[in-house]
CSV table of C-alpha atoms in Angstrom, one decimal:
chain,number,residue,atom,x,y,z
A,1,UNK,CA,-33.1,-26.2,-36.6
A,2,UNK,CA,-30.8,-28.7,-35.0
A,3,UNK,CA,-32.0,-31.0,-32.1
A,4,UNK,CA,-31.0,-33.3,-29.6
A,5,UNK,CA,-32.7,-34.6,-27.1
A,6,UNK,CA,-36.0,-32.4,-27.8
A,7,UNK,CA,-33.6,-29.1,-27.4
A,8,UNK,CA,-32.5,-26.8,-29.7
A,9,UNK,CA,-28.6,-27.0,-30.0
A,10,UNK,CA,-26.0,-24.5,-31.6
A,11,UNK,CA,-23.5,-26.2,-34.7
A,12,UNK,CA,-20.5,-25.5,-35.0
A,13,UNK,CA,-18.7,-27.9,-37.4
A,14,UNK,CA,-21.3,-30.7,-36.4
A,15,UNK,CA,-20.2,-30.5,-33.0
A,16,UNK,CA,-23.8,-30.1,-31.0
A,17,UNK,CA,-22.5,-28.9,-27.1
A,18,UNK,CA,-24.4,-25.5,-26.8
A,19,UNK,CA,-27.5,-25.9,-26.2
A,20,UNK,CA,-30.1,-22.8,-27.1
A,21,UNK,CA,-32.4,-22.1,-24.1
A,22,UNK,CA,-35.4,-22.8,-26.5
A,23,UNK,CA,-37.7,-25.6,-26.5
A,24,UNK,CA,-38.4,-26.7,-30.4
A,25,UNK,CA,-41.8,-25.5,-30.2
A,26,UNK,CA,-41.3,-22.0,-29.0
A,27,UNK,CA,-38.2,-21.9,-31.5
A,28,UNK,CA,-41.1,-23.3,-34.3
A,29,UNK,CA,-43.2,-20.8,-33.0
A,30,UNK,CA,-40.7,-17.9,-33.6
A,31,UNK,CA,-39.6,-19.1,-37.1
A,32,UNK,CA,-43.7,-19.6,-38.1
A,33,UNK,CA,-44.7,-15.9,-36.8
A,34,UNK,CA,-41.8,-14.6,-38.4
A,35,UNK,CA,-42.2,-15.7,-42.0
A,36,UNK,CA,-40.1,-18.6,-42.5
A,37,UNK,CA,-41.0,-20.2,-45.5
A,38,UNK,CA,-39.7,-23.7,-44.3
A,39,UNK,CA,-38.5,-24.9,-41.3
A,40,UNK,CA,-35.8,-27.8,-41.4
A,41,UNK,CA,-35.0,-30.2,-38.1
A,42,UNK,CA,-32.5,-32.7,-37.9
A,43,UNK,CA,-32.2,-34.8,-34.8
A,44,UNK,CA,-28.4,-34.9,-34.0
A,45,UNK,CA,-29.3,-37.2,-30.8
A,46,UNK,CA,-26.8,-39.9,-30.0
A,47,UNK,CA,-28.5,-43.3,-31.4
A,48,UNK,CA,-32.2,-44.0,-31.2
A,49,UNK,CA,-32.2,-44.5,-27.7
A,50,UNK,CA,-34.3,-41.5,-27.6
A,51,UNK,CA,-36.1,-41.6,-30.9
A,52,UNK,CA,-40.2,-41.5,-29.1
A,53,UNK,CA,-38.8,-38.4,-27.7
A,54,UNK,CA,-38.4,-37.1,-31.0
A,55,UNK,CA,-41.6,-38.4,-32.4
A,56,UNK,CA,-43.7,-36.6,-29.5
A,57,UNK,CA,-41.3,-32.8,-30.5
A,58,UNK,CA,-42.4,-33.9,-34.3
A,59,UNK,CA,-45.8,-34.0,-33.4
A,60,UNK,CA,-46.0,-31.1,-31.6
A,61,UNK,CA,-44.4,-29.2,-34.0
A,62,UNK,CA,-46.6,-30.6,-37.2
A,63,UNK,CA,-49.5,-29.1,-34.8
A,64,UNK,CA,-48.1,-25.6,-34.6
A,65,UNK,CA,-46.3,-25.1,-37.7
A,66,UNK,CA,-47.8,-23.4,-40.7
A,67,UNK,CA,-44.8,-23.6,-43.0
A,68,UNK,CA,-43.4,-26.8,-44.7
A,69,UNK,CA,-41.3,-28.5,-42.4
A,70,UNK,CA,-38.6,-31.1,-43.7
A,71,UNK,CA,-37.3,-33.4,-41.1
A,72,UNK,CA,-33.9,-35.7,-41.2
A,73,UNK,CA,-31.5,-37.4,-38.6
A,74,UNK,CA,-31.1,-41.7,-38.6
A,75,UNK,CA,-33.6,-42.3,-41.0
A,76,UNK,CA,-32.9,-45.3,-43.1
A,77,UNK,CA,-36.0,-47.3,-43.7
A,78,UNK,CA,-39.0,-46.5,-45.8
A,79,UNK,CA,-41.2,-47.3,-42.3
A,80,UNK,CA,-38.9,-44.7,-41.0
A,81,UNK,CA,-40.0,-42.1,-43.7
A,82,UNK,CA,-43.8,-43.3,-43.4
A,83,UNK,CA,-43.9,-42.9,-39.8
A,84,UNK,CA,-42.3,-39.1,-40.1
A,85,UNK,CA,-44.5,-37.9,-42.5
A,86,UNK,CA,-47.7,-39.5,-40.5
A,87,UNK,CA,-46.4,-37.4,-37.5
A,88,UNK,CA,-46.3,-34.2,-39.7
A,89,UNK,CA,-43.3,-33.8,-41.6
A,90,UNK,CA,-44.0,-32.7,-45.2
A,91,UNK,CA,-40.7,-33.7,-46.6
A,92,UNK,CA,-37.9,-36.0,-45.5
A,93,UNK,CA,-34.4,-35.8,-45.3
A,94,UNK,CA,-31.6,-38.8,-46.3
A,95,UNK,CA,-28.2,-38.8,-45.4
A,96,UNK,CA,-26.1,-41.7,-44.8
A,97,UNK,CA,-28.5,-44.3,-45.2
A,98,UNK,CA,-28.8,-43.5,-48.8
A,99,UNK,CA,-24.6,-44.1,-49.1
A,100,UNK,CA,-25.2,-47.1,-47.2
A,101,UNK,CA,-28.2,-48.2,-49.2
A,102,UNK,CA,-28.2,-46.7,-52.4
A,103,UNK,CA,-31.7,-48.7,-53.1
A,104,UNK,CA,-33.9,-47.1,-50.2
A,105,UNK,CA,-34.0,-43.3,-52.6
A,106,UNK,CA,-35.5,-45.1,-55.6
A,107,UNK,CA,-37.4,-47.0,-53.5
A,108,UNK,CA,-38.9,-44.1,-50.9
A,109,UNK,CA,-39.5,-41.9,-54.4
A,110,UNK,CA,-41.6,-44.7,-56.0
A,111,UNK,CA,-44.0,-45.0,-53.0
A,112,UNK,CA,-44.4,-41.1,-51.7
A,113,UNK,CA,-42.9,-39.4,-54.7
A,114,UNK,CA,-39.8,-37.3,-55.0
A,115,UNK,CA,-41.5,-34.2,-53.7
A,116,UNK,CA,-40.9,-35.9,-50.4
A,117,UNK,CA,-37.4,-36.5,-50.5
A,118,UNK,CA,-34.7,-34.3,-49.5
A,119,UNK,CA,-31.0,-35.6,-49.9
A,120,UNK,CA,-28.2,-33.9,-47.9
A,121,UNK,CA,-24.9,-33.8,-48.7
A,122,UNK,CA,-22.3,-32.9,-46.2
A,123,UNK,CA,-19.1,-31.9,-47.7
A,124,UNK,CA,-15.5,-31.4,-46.4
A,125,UNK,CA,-12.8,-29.6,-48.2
A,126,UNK,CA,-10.0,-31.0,-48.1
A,127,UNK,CA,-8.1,-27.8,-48.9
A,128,UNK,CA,-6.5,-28.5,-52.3
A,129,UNK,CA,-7.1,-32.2,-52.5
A,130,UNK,CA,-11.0,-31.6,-53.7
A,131,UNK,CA,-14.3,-31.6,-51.6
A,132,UNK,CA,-15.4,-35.1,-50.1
A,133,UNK,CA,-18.8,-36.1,-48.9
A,134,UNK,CA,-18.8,-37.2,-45.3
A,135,UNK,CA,-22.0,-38.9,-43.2
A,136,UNK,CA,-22.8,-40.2,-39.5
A,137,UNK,CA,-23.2,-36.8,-38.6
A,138,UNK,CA,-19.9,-35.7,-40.8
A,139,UNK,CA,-17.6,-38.1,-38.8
A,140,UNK,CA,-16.9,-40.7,-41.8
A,141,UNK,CA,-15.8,-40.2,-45.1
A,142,UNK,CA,-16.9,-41.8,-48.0
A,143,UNK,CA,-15.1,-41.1,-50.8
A,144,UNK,CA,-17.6,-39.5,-52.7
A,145,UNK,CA,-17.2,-36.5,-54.9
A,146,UNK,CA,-20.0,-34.2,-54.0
A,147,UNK,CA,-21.1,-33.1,-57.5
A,148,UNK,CA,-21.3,-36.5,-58.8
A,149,UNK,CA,-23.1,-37.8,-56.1
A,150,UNK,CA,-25.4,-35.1,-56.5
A,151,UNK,CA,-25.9,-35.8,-59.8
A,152,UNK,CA,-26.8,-39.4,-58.9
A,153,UNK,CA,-29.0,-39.0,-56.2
A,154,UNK,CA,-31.1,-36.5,-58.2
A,155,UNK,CA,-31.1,-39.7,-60.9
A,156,UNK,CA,-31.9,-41.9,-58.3
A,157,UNK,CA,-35.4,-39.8,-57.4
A,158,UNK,CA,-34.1,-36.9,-55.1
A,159,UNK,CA,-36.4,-34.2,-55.0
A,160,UNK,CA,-34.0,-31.3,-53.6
A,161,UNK,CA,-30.6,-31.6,-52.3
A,162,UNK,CA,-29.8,-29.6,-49.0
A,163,UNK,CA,-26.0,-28.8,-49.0
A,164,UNK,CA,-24.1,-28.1,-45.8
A,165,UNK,CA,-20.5,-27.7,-45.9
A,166,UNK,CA,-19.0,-28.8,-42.4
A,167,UNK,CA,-16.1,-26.4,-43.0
A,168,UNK,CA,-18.4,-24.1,-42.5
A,169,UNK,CA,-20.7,-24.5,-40.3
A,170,UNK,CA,-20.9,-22.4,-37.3
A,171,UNK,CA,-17.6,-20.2,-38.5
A,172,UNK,CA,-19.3,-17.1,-39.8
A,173,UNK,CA,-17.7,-17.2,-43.2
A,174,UNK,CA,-20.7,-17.1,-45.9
A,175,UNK,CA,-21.4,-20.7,-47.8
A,176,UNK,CA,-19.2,-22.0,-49.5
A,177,UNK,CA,-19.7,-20.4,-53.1
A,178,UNK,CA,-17.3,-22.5,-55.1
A,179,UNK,CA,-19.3,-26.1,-53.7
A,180,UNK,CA,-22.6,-24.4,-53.7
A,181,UNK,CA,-22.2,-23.3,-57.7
A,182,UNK,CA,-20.6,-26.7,-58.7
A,183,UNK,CA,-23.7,-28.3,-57.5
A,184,UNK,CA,-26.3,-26.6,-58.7
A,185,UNK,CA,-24.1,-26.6,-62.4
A,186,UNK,CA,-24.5,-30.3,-62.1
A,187,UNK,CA,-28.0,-31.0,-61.2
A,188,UNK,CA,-31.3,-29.5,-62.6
A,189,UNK,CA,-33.5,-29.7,-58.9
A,190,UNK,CA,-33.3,-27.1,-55.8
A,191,UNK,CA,-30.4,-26.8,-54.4
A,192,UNK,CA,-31.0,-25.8,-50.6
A,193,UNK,CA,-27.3,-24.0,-49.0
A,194,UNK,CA,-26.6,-24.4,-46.0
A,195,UNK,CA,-23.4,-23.8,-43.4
A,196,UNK,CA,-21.4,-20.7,-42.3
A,197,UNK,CA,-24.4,-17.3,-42.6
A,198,UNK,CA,-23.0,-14.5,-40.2
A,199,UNK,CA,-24.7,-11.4,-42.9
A,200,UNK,CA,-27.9,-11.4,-44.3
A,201,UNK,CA,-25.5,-10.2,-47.4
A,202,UNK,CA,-24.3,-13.9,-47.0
A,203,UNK,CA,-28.4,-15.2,-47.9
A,204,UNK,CA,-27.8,-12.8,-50.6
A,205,UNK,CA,-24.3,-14.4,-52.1
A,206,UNK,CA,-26.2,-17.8,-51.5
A,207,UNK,CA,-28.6,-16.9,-54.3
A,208,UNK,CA,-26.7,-14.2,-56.4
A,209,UNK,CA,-23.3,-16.2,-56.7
A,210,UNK,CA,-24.0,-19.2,-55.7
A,211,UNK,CA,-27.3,-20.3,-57.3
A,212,UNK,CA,-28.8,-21.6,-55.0
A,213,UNK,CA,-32.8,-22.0,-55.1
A,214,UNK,CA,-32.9,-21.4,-51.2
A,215,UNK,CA,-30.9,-20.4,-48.6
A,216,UNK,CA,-30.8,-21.7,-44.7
A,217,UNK,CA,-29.5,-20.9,-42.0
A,218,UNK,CA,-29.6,-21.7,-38.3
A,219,UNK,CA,-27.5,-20.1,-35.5
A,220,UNK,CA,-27.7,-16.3,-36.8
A,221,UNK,CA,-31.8,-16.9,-36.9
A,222,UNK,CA,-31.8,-17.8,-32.9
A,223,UNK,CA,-29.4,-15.0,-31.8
A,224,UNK,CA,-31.6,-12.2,-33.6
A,225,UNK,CA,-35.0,-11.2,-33.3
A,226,UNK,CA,-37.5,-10.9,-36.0
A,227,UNK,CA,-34.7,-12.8,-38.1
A,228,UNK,CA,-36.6,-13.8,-40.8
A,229,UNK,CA,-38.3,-11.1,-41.2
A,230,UNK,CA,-35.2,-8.7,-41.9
A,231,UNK,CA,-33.7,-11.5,-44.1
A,232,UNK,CA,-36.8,-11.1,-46.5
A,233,UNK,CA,-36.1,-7.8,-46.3
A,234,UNK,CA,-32.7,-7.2,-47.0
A,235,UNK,CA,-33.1,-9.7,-50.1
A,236,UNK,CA,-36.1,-8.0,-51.4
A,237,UNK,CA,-33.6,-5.0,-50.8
A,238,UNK,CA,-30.6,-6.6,-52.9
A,239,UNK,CA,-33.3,-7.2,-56.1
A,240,UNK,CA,-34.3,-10.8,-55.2
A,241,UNK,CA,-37.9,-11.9,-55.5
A,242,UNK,CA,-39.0,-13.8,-51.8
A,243,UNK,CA,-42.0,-14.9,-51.0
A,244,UNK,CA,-44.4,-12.8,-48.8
A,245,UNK,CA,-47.2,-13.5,-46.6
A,246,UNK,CA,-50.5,-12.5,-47.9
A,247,UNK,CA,-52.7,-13.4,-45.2
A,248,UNK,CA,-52.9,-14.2,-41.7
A,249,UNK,CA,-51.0,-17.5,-41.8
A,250,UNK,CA,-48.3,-18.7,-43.8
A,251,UNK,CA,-50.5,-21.3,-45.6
A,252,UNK,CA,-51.6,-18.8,-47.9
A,253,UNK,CA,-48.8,-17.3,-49.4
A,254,UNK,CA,-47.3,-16.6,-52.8
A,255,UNK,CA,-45.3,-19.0,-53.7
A,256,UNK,CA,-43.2,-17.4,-56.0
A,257,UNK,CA,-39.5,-16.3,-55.2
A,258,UNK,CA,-36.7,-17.6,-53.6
A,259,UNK,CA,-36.8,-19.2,-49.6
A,260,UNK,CA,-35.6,-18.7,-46.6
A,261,UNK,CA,-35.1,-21.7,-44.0
């Protein structure tokens, strides 16, 4: 789920205009009652200008969600990571403050543990020329190769790595297979895909073909009803173990199978 300025926002590319007619908690509330297993948010506001705003939607969400809920967006200190997971958040997500400072991961790991921390990778494909990891909201490039940089976050104390490909976000056309399986080739923790589901058949590629551990997904979950729901479903459907709910809130649940976001 992608916010800015406490409002749910549609992604298309990383471009953030559309904004959902949803407030976060009644989109949490949705996503909870209808068996998400985690719930992600990323503030995509412009600066920190508006960062207590954000701390007040955390907070409300922490109280009404019953699922895991990883949280990212212009984190880049370990006070920054203590004060989200004291609002609620479970887990936290790094971007381009771990490029910037390769030391905060190892650091952050050490004090809260790697369950905690979430790297994700934004990746651009550069359409022959090889895949290139981008950051500030996928607006710089760095360089970086996206499977070794995986493979060096996860030795630097990443706990999963949520992978987005900006090519696809937004554009309907399934992950991006070929990225998702040379990740998850090159590194032995979760892989999270993200970027590009139109199909529940696409959730279903994400784990078949692609590998990964969980699949997540944002627009096609606020345009249909009971989303999750038939995403389990059709997975369960294709031969795929999910987890189910096996009592009244998702707190107790088995937590075998693969995930849905």
């Amino acid at each position: 789920m992608v916010l800015r300025d406490g409002l749910v926002v549609q992604s298309v590319r990383f471009k953030h205009t559309n904004v959902i007619h949803w407030k976060s908690a009644t989109a949490v509330d949705f996503f909870d009652r209808w068996a998400a297993d985690e719930i992600v948010v990323l503030d995509v506001s412009p600066g920190m200008k508006k960062r207590e705003k954000f701390y007040q939607v955390l907070e409300e969400l922490a109280g009404k969600c019953f699922v895991p809920l990883t949280v990212g967006g212009w984190v880049d200190s370990v006070a920054e990571i203590r004060r989200l997971l004291h609002l609620g958040a479970d887990k936290v997500s790094l971007n381009t403050a771990v490029v910037r400072n390769p030391e905060l991961l190892p650091e952050a790991a050490g004090i809260f543990g790697s369950q905690c921390m979430v790297v994700s990778i934004d990746v651009k494909d550069h359409q022959g020329k090889g895949y290139e990891v981008y950051i500030d909201r996928g607006r710089e490039p760095t360089g970086l190769c996206p499977f070794a940089w995986a493979r060096r976050v996860q030795e630097m104390g990443a706990g999963e790595i949520f992978l987005n490909c900006i090519d696809r976000d937004g554009y309907r056309q399934g992950y991006d297979l070929r990225l998702l399986r040379g990740v998850v080739e090159t590194v032995s923790i979760p892989v999270i895909a993200m970027g590009g589901v139109f199909s529940w058949q696409h959730l279903v590629d994400g784990i078949l073909l692609g590998g990964a551990e969980a699949v997540a997904a944002a627009n096609i979950f606020h345009y249909t009803e009971h989303s999750t729901k038939k995403a389990k479903n059709y997975l369960a459907e294709a031969g795929i173990e999910v987890r189910q709910v096996s009592s009244g809130n998702h707190k107790f649940k088995d937590r075998a199978g693969s995930k849905v976001f």
